[in-house]
Amino acid sequence: DAGAGVLHIVKNYTGDVLNFQMAAELAADDGVRVEAVVVNDDVAVENSTWTAGRRGTGATVFVEKIVGAAAERGADLATAVALGREVNERSRSFGVALSACTVPAAGKPGFELAEDEIELGVGIHGEPGRARGQLVSAREIAGIALDAINDDMPLSGQVLVMVNGLGGTPLIELYVVYAAVAQWLSGHGVSIARSLVGNYITSLEMAGCSITVCQLTPQLTELWDAPVETPALRWGR
């Protein structure tokens, strides 16, 4: 805390939310003002073993980048909170896995998939999704994800798209998925203004990807384009 307060950006998992709430209470005892943005962009599962409500996934990257740019320009805490919530509200995600990951404490995969199966709607902690199906093409996978996103938040205008690898998928395959996403969006009259392809929020060695779409405004685009230099994102400097 540098005197202006602290903003917690929290993925909507019950343990995460509880821990950040306790941290905020401890900070308040020291006179530090804390606000929170809870990210809940996943359209695949409304409730799960780990959450009350939707899970927080890929939109976290968008919230952190855009709010960080505003804060660097001198935005106060209230403005940062409002901006983070706006980005969250304008973003949706859907994940697909071709294999499960093994959480070290569990010592075994979170679920079992045959070589010709995919898990639809997976989370980022190795939890299973909402349905299981036969392995299909990247074009069909993109269609499943974007249909779910579009049903929840009708897409239009200019968007920011992220195809995020879950940890065990080669970059070239992520670009194949991105091409399918671009084709779907173009066919539905939606323009990709900005994009990210790579491993940004991973699940250990899980093979698969998540697709995140944010409906942009001029302000959000400007803040996204602002110079950044972090281990994950770097441009404009």
PDB file of C-alpha atoms in Angstrom:
ATOM      1  CA  ASP A   1       0.000   0.000   0.000  1.00  0.00           C
ATOM      2  CA  ALA A   2       1.386   3.373  -1.074  1.00  0.00           C
ATOM      3  CA  GLY A   3      -1.415   5.307   0.569  1.00  0.00           C
ATOM      4  CA  ALA A   4      -4.103   5.092  -2.128  1.00  0.00           C
ATOM      5  CA  GLY A   5      -5.528   1.747  -1.026  1.00  0.00           C
ATOM      6  CA  VAL A   6      -5.234  -1.790  -2.383  1.00  0.00           C
ATOM      7  CA  LEU A   7      -7.252  -3.566  -5.066  1.00  0.00           C
ATOM      8  CA  HIS A   8      -7.587  -7.351  -4.894  1.00  0.00           C
ATOM      9  CA  ILE A   9      -8.305  -9.034  -8.225  1.00  0.00           C
ATOM     10  CA  VAL A  10      -9.645 -12.458  -7.276  1.00  0.00           C
ATOM     11  CA  LYS A  11     -10.751 -15.440  -9.354  1.00  0.00           C
ATOM     12  CA  ASN A  12     -14.112 -16.699  -8.134  1.00  0.00           C
ATOM     13  CA  TYR A  13     -13.053 -19.844  -6.312  1.00  0.00           C
ATOM     14  CA  THR A  14     -14.356 -20.239  -2.783  1.00  0.00           C
ATOM     15  CA  GLY A  15     -10.909 -20.693  -1.203  1.00  0.00           C
ATOM     16  CA  ASP A  16      -9.473 -17.728  -3.087  1.00  0.00           C
ATOM     17  CA  VAL A  17     -12.354 -15.452  -2.112  1.00  0.00           C
ATOM     18  CA  LEU A  18     -12.188 -16.456   1.557  1.00  0.00           C
ATOM     19  CA  ASN A  19      -8.423 -15.945   1.772  1.00  0.00           C
ATOM     20  CA  PHE A  20      -8.582 -12.523   0.147  1.00  0.00           C
ATOM     21  CA  GLN A  21     -11.447 -11.545   2.470  1.00  0.00           C
ATOM     22  CA  MET A  22      -9.284 -12.459   5.463  1.00  0.00           C
ATOM     23  CA  ALA A  23      -6.374 -10.514   3.992  1.00  0.00           C
ATOM     24  CA  ALA A  24      -8.622  -7.470   3.541  1.00  0.00           C
ATOM     25  CA  GLU A  25      -9.741  -7.700   7.161  1.00  0.00           C
ATOM     26  CA  LEU A  26      -6.133  -7.870   8.371  1.00  0.00           C
ATOM     27  CA  ALA A  27      -5.237  -4.883   6.175  1.00  0.00           C
ATOM     28  CA  ALA A  28      -8.210  -2.938   7.506  1.00  0.00           C
ATOM     29  CA  ASP A  29      -6.898  -3.490  11.048  1.00  0.00           C
ATOM     30  CA  ASP A  30      -3.766  -1.657   9.908  1.00  0.00           C
ATOM     31  CA  GLY A  31      -5.769   1.177   8.406  1.00  0.00           C
ATOM     32  CA  VAL A  32      -5.381   0.061   4.769  1.00  0.00           C
ATOM     33  CA  ARG A  33      -8.432   0.452   2.545  1.00  0.00           C
ATOM     34  CA  VAL A  34      -9.026  -2.628   0.386  1.00  0.00           C
ATOM     35  CA  GLU A  35     -11.502  -3.204  -2.439  1.00  0.00           C
ATOM     36  CA  ALA A  36     -12.016  -6.325  -4.552  1.00  0.00           C
ATOM     37  CA  VAL A  37     -12.934  -7.278  -8.102  1.00  0.00           C
ATOM     38  CA  VAL A  38     -14.105 -10.897  -8.266  1.00  0.00           C
ATOM     39  CA  VAL A  39     -13.641 -12.337 -11.749  1.00  0.00           C
ATOM     40  CA  ASN A  40     -16.346 -14.822 -12.808  1.00  0.00           C
ATOM     41  CA  ASP A  41     -16.164 -15.033 -16.596  1.00  0.00           C
ATOM     42  CA  ASP A  42     -16.535 -18.805 -17.136  1.00  0.00           C
ATOM     43  CA  VAL A  43     -19.814 -19.596 -18.891  1.00  0.00           C
ATOM     44  CA  ALA A  44     -19.344 -23.371 -18.734  1.00  0.00           C
ATOM     45  CA  VAL A  45     -20.367 -24.069 -15.131  1.00  0.00           C
ATOM     46  CA  GLU A  46     -22.697 -22.012 -12.961  1.00  0.00           C
ATOM     47  CA  ASN A  47     -21.653 -23.724  -9.711  1.00  0.00           C
ATOM     48  CA  SER A  48     -18.984 -26.326  -8.975  1.00  0.00           C
ATOM     49  CA  THR A  49     -17.255 -28.114  -6.110  1.00  0.00           C
ATOM     50  CA  TRP A  50     -14.838 -25.192  -5.901  1.00  0.00           C
ATOM     51  CA  THR A  51     -17.162 -22.245  -6.438  1.00  0.00           C
ATOM     52  CA  ALA A  52     -20.409 -20.549  -5.565  1.00  0.00           C
ATOM     53  CA  GLY A  53     -21.335 -19.076  -8.921  1.00  0.00           C
ATOM     54  CA  ARG A  54     -19.191 -18.948 -12.019  1.00  0.00           C
ATOM     55  CA  ARG A  55     -15.471 -19.621 -11.965  1.00  0.00           C
ATOM     56  CA  GLY A  56     -12.858 -16.987 -12.696  1.00  0.00           C
ATOM     57  CA  THR A  57     -10.581 -17.841 -15.618  1.00  0.00           C
ATOM     58  CA  GLY A  58      -9.011 -16.055 -18.586  1.00  0.00           C
ATOM     59  CA  ALA A  59     -10.622 -12.650 -18.099  1.00  0.00           C
ATOM     60  CA  THR A  60      -8.307 -12.203 -15.118  1.00  0.00           C
ATOM     61  CA  VAL A  61      -5.533 -11.347 -17.586  1.00  0.00           C
ATOM     62  CA  PHE A  62      -7.705  -8.660 -19.169  1.00  0.00           C
ATOM     63  CA  VAL A  63      -8.713  -7.166 -15.817  1.00  0.00           C
ATOM     64  CA  GLU A  64      -5.133  -7.054 -14.536  1.00  0.00           C
ATOM     65  CA  LYS A  65      -3.746  -5.438 -17.690  1.00  0.00           C
ATOM     66  CA  ILE A  66      -6.448  -2.831 -18.175  1.00  0.00           C
ATOM     67  CA  VAL A  67      -6.811  -1.856 -14.517  1.00  0.00           C
ATOM     68  CA  GLY A  68      -3.022  -1.817 -14.140  1.00  0.00           C
ATOM     69  CA  ALA A  69      -2.719   0.630 -17.029  1.00  0.00           C
ATOM     70  CA  ALA A  70      -5.335   2.899 -15.479  1.00  0.00           C
ATOM     71  CA  ALA A  71      -3.638   2.763 -12.087  1.00  0.00           C
ATOM     72  CA  GLU A  72      -0.296   3.625 -13.655  1.00  0.00           C
ATOM     73  CA  ARG A  73      -1.947   6.741 -15.088  1.00  0.00           C
ATOM     74  CA  GLY A  74      -3.109   7.774 -11.627  1.00  0.00           C
ATOM     75  CA  ALA A  75      -6.649   6.370 -11.422  1.00  0.00           C
ATOM     76  CA  ASP A  76      -7.954   6.285  -7.865  1.00  0.00           C
ATOM     77  CA  LEU A  77      -9.182   3.132  -6.134  1.00  0.00           C
ATOM     78  CA  ALA A  78     -12.864   3.700  -6.888  1.00  0.00           C
ATOM     79  CA  THR A  79     -12.125   4.206 -10.592  1.00  0.00           C
ATOM     80  CA  ALA A  80      -9.951   1.083 -10.694  1.00  0.00           C
ATOM     81  CA  VAL A  81     -12.678  -0.998  -9.046  1.00  0.00           C
ATOM     82  CA  ALA A  82     -15.349   0.231 -11.473  1.00  0.00           C
ATOM     83  CA  LEU A  83     -13.081  -0.409 -14.445  1.00  0.00           C
ATOM     84  CA  GLY A  84     -12.213  -3.929 -13.290  1.00  0.00           C
ATOM     85  CA  ARG A  85     -15.855  -4.809 -12.837  1.00  0.00           C
ATOM     86  CA  GLU A  86     -16.674  -3.426 -16.264  1.00  0.00           C
ATOM     87  CA  VAL A  87     -14.001  -5.593 -17.907  1.00  0.00           C
ATOM     88  CA  ASN A  88     -15.276  -8.638 -16.036  1.00  0.00           C
ATOM     89  CA  GLU A  89     -18.869  -7.947 -17.062  1.00  0.00           C
ATOM     90  CA  ARG A  90     -17.850  -7.586 -20.710  1.00  0.00           C
ATOM     91  CA  SER A  91     -15.798 -10.836 -20.775  1.00  0.00           C
ATOM     92  CA  ARG A  92     -16.684 -14.514 -21.122  1.00  0.00           C
ATOM     93  CA  SER A  93     -14.603 -17.716 -21.273  1.00  0.00           C
ATOM     94  CA  PHE A  94     -14.950 -21.411 -22.081  1.00  0.00           C
ATOM     95  CA  GLY A  95     -12.297 -24.130 -21.683  1.00  0.00           C
ATOM     96  CA  VAL A  96     -11.755 -27.492 -23.370  1.00  0.00           C
ATOM     97  CA  ALA A  97      -9.323 -30.238 -22.316  1.00  0.00           C
ATOM     98  CA  LEU A  98      -7.846 -33.178 -24.192  1.00  0.00           C
ATOM     99  CA  SER A  99      -6.209 -34.558 -21.050  1.00  0.00           C
ATOM    100  CA  ALA A 100      -6.374 -33.971 -17.309  1.00  0.00           C
ATOM    101  CA  CYS A 101      -3.617 -32.610 -15.096  1.00  0.00           C
ATOM    102  CA  THR A 102      -2.205 -34.242 -11.986  1.00  0.00           C
ATOM    103  CA  VAL A 103      -2.318 -32.022  -8.913  1.00  0.00           C
ATOM    104  CA  PRO A 104       0.752 -33.000  -6.833  1.00  0.00           C
ATOM    105  CA  ALA A 105      -1.217 -33.395  -3.598  1.00  0.00           C
ATOM    106  CA  ALA A 106      -3.670 -35.758  -5.305  1.00  0.00           C
ATOM    107  CA  GLY A 107      -1.059 -37.836  -7.096  1.00  0.00           C
ATOM    108  CA  LYS A 108      -3.408 -38.826  -9.900  1.00  0.00           C
ATOM    109  CA  PRO A 109      -5.246 -37.106 -12.782  1.00  0.00           C
ATOM    110  CA  GLY A 110      -8.356 -35.165 -11.844  1.00  0.00           C
ATOM    111  CA  PHE A 111     -10.388 -37.111 -14.388  1.00  0.00           C
ATOM    112  CA  GLU A 112      -9.852 -39.759 -17.046  1.00  0.00           C
ATOM    113  CA  LEU A 113     -10.220 -39.204 -20.789  1.00  0.00           C
ATOM    114  CA  ALA A 114      -9.844 -41.686 -23.623  1.00  0.00           C
ATOM    115  CA  GLU A 115      -7.640 -40.648 -26.528  1.00  0.00           C
ATOM    116  CA  ASP A 116     -10.718 -39.889 -28.631  1.00  0.00           C
ATOM    117  CA  GLU A 117     -12.531 -37.831 -25.978  1.00  0.00           C
ATOM    118  CA  ILE A 118     -12.570 -34.167 -24.891  1.00  0.00           C
ATOM    119  CA  GLU A 119     -13.778 -32.542 -21.685  1.00  0.00           C
ATOM    120  CA  LEU A 120     -15.960 -29.478 -22.280  1.00  0.00           C
ATOM    121  CA  GLY A 121     -16.000 -26.611 -19.821  1.00  0.00           C
ATOM    122  CA  VAL A 122     -12.957 -27.439 -17.690  1.00  0.00           C
ATOM    123  CA  GLY A 123     -11.667 -25.099 -14.996  1.00  0.00           C
ATOM    124  CA  ILE A 124      -8.089 -24.017 -14.350  1.00  0.00           C
ATOM    125  CA  HIS A 125      -7.494 -26.122 -11.232  1.00  0.00           C
ATOM    126  CA  GLY A 126      -7.884 -29.457 -12.975  1.00  0.00           C
ATOM    127  CA  GLU A 127     -11.575 -29.805 -12.214  1.00  0.00           C
ATOM    128  CA  PRO A 128     -13.772 -31.554 -14.805  1.00  0.00           C
ATOM    129  CA  GLY A 129     -16.193 -29.693 -17.042  1.00  0.00           C
ATOM    130  CA  ARG A 130     -19.886 -29.848 -17.726  1.00  0.00           C
ATOM    131  CA  ALA A 131     -19.873 -32.515 -20.428  1.00  0.00           C
ATOM    132  CA  ARG A 132     -17.701 -35.017 -22.254  1.00  0.00           C
ATOM    133  CA  GLY A 133     -17.705 -35.658 -25.983  1.00  0.00           C
ATOM    134  CA  GLN A 134     -15.879 -37.222 -28.862  1.00  0.00           C
ATOM    135  CA  LEU A 135     -12.709 -35.559 -30.100  1.00  0.00           C
ATOM    136  CA  VAL A 136     -13.574 -33.144 -32.915  1.00  0.00           C
ATOM    137  CA  SER A 137     -11.712 -30.645 -35.093  1.00  0.00           C
ATOM    138  CA  ALA A 138     -10.371 -27.299 -33.885  1.00  0.00           C
ATOM    139  CA  ARG A 139     -13.093 -25.605 -35.900  1.00  0.00           C
ATOM    140  CA  GLU A 140     -15.795 -27.547 -34.066  1.00  0.00           C
ATOM    141  CA  ILE A 141     -14.158 -26.932 -30.678  1.00  0.00           C
ATOM    142  CA  ALA A 142     -14.088 -23.192 -31.373  1.00  0.00           C
ATOM    143  CA  GLY A 143     -17.725 -23.352 -32.404  1.00  0.00           C
ATOM    144  CA  ILE A 144     -18.767 -25.118 -29.195  1.00  0.00           C
ATOM    145  CA  ALA A 145     -16.943 -22.563 -27.048  1.00  0.00           C
ATOM    146  CA  LEU A 146     -18.090 -19.488 -28.947  1.00  0.00           C
ATOM    147  CA  ASP A 147     -21.688 -20.678 -29.187  1.00  0.00           C
ATOM    148  CA  ALA A 148     -21.718 -20.975 -25.392  1.00  0.00           C
ATOM    149  CA  ILE A 149     -20.135 -17.540 -24.985  1.00  0.00           C
ATOM    150  CA  ASN A 150     -22.455 -15.931 -27.533  1.00  0.00           C
ATOM    151  CA  ASP A 151     -25.538 -17.493 -25.939  1.00  0.00           C
ATOM    152  CA  ASP A 152     -24.573 -15.914 -22.628  1.00  0.00           C
ATOM    153  CA  MET A 153     -23.317 -12.570 -23.972  1.00  0.00           C
ATOM    154  CA  PRO A 154     -24.322 -11.802 -27.570  1.00  0.00           C
ATOM    155  CA  LEU A 155     -21.168 -10.719 -29.381  1.00  0.00           C
ATOM    156  CA  SER A 156     -20.929  -7.680 -31.637  1.00  0.00           C
ATOM    157  CA  GLY A 157     -18.591  -4.905 -32.670  1.00  0.00           C
ATOM    158  CA  GLN A 158     -14.899  -5.138 -31.778  1.00  0.00           C
ATOM    159  CA  VAL A 159     -13.530  -7.695 -29.372  1.00  0.00           C
ATOM    160  CA  LEU A 160     -10.350  -8.723 -27.602  1.00  0.00           C
ATOM    161  CA  VAL A 161      -9.725 -12.466 -27.945  1.00  0.00           C
ATOM    162  CA  MET A 162      -7.388 -14.727 -26.003  1.00  0.00           C
ATOM    163  CA  VAL A 163      -6.690 -18.356 -26.914  1.00  0.00           C
ATOM    164  CA  ASN A 164      -4.968 -19.563 -23.772  1.00  0.00           C
ATOM    165  CA  GLY A 165      -3.031 -22.813 -23.571  1.00  0.00           C
ATOM    166  CA  LEU A 166      -3.693 -24.911 -20.480  1.00  0.00           C
ATOM    167  CA  GLY A 167      -0.092 -26.073 -20.237  1.00  0.00           C
ATOM    168  CA  GLY A 168       0.396 -29.085 -22.490  1.00  0.00           C
ATOM    169  CA  THR A 169      -0.673 -27.825 -25.918  1.00  0.00           C
ATOM    170  CA  PRO A 170       1.935 -26.733 -28.495  1.00  0.00           C
ATOM    171  CA  LEU A 171       1.737 -23.110 -29.614  1.00  0.00           C
ATOM    172  CA  ILE A 172       1.142 -24.115 -33.233  1.00  0.00           C
ATOM    173  CA  GLU A 173      -2.045 -25.933 -32.177  1.00  0.00           C
ATOM    174  CA  LEU A 174      -3.230 -22.869 -30.265  1.00  0.00           C
ATOM    175  CA  TYR A 175      -2.852 -20.858 -33.478  1.00  0.00           C
ATOM    176  CA  VAL A 176      -4.967 -23.444 -35.302  1.00  0.00           C
ATOM    177  CA  VAL A 177      -7.683 -22.839 -32.705  1.00  0.00           C
ATOM    178  CA  TYR A 178      -7.242 -19.078 -33.057  1.00  0.00           C
ATOM    179  CA  ALA A 179      -7.766 -19.349 -36.815  1.00  0.00           C
ATOM    180  CA  ALA A 180     -11.006 -21.224 -36.163  1.00  0.00           C
ATOM    181  CA  VAL A 181     -12.077 -18.576 -33.634  1.00  0.00           C
ATOM    182  CA  ALA A 182     -11.350 -15.793 -36.136  1.00  0.00           C
ATOM    183  CA  GLN A 183     -13.381 -17.599 -38.793  1.00  0.00           C
ATOM    184  CA  TRP A 184     -16.360 -18.048 -36.446  1.00  0.00           C
ATOM    185  CA  LEU A 185     -16.314 -14.422 -35.322  1.00  0.00           C
ATOM    186  CA  SER A 186     -15.976 -13.104 -38.863  1.00  0.00           C
ATOM    187  CA  GLY A 187     -18.932 -15.214 -39.897  1.00  0.00           C
ATOM    188  CA  HIS A 188     -20.998 -13.656 -37.123  1.00  0.00           C
ATOM    189  CA  GLY A 189     -20.062 -10.069 -37.974  1.00  0.00           C
ATOM    190  CA  VAL A 190     -17.633  -9.612 -35.080  1.00  0.00           C
ATOM    191  CA  SER A 191     -14.229  -7.977 -35.571  1.00  0.00           C
ATOM    192  CA  ILE A 192     -11.117  -9.014 -33.643  1.00  0.00           C
ATOM    193  CA  ALA A 193      -9.440  -5.747 -32.646  1.00  0.00           C
ATOM    194  CA  ARG A 194      -6.795  -7.233 -30.341  1.00  0.00           C
ATOM    195  CA  SER A 195      -5.659 -10.782 -29.586  1.00  0.00           C
ATOM    196  CA  LEU A 196      -3.427 -12.964 -27.440  1.00  0.00           C
ATOM    197  CA  VAL A 197      -2.345 -16.534 -28.171  1.00  0.00           C
ATOM    198  CA  GLY A 198      -0.165 -18.442 -25.714  1.00  0.00           C
ATOM    199  CA  ASN A 199       0.090 -19.884 -22.211  1.00  0.00           C
ATOM    200  CA  TYR A 200      -1.158 -17.256 -19.767  1.00  0.00           C
ATOM    201  CA  ILE A 201      -3.264 -19.171 -17.202  1.00  0.00           C
ATOM    202  CA  THR A 202      -2.239 -22.820 -17.141  1.00  0.00           C
ATOM    203  CA  SER A 203      -3.242 -26.038 -15.373  1.00  0.00           C
ATOM    204  CA  LEU A 204       0.106 -27.799 -14.995  1.00  0.00           C
ATOM    205  CA  GLU A 205       0.438 -30.293 -17.878  1.00  0.00           C
ATOM    206  CA  MET A 206      -3.210 -30.299 -19.021  1.00  0.00           C
ATOM    207  CA  ALA A 207      -3.633 -30.467 -22.794  1.00  0.00           C
ATOM    208  CA  GLY A 208      -6.282 -28.108 -24.094  1.00  0.00           C
ATOM    209  CA  CYS A 209      -7.150 -24.435 -24.238  1.00  0.00           C
ATOM    210  CA  SER A 210      -9.570 -21.800 -23.094  1.00  0.00           C
ATOM    211  CA  ILE A 211     -11.120 -19.096 -25.240  1.00  0.00           C
ATOM    212  CA  THR A 212     -11.853 -15.692 -23.715  1.00  0.00           C
ATOM    213  CA  VAL A 213     -13.664 -12.832 -25.446  1.00  0.00           C
ATOM    214  CA  CYS A 214     -14.038  -9.259 -24.176  1.00  0.00           C
ATOM    215  CA  GLN A 215     -16.320  -6.742 -25.873  1.00  0.00           C
ATOM    216  CA  LEU A 216     -14.197  -3.635 -26.209  1.00  0.00           C
ATOM    217  CA  THR A 217     -14.932   0.066 -25.855  1.00  0.00           C
ATOM    218  CA  PRO A 218     -12.557   2.804 -27.026  1.00  0.00           C
ATOM    219  CA  GLN A 219     -11.422   3.327 -23.426  1.00  0.00           C
ATOM    220  CA  LEU A 220     -10.725  -0.366 -22.848  1.00  0.00           C
ATOM    221  CA  THR A 221      -8.823  -0.617 -26.137  1.00  0.00           C
ATOM    222  CA  GLU A 222      -6.664   2.385 -25.247  1.00  0.00           C
ATOM    223  CA  LEU A 223      -5.829   0.955 -21.831  1.00  0.00           C
ATOM    224  CA  TRP A 224      -5.085  -2.465 -23.324  1.00  0.00           C
ATOM    225  CA  ASP A 225      -2.676  -0.835 -25.788  1.00  0.00           C
ATOM    226  CA  ALA A 226      -0.857   1.103 -23.052  1.00  0.00           C
ATOM    227  CA  PRO A 227       2.803   0.086 -22.660  1.00  0.00           C
ATOM    228  CA  VAL A 228       3.412  -2.908 -20.411  1.00  0.00           C
ATOM    229  CA  GLU A 229       6.459  -4.852 -19.302  1.00  0.00           C
ATOM    230  CA  THR A 230       5.795  -7.975 -17.259  1.00  0.00           C
ATOM    231  CA  PRO A 231       6.899 -11.621 -17.548  1.00  0.00           C
ATOM    232  CA  ALA A 232       3.658 -12.463 -19.385  1.00  0.00           C
ATOM    233  CA  LEU A 233       2.819  -9.291 -21.345  1.00  0.00           C
ATOM    234  CA  ARG A 234       5.315  -6.946 -22.940  1.00  0.00           C
ATOM    235  CA  TRP A 235       4.752  -4.266 -25.538  1.00  0.00           C
ATOM    236  CA  GLY A 236       5.067  -0.533 -26.184  1.00  0.00           C
ATOM    237  CA  ARG A 237       8.220   0.162 -24.199  1.00  0.00           C
TER     238      ARG A 237
END
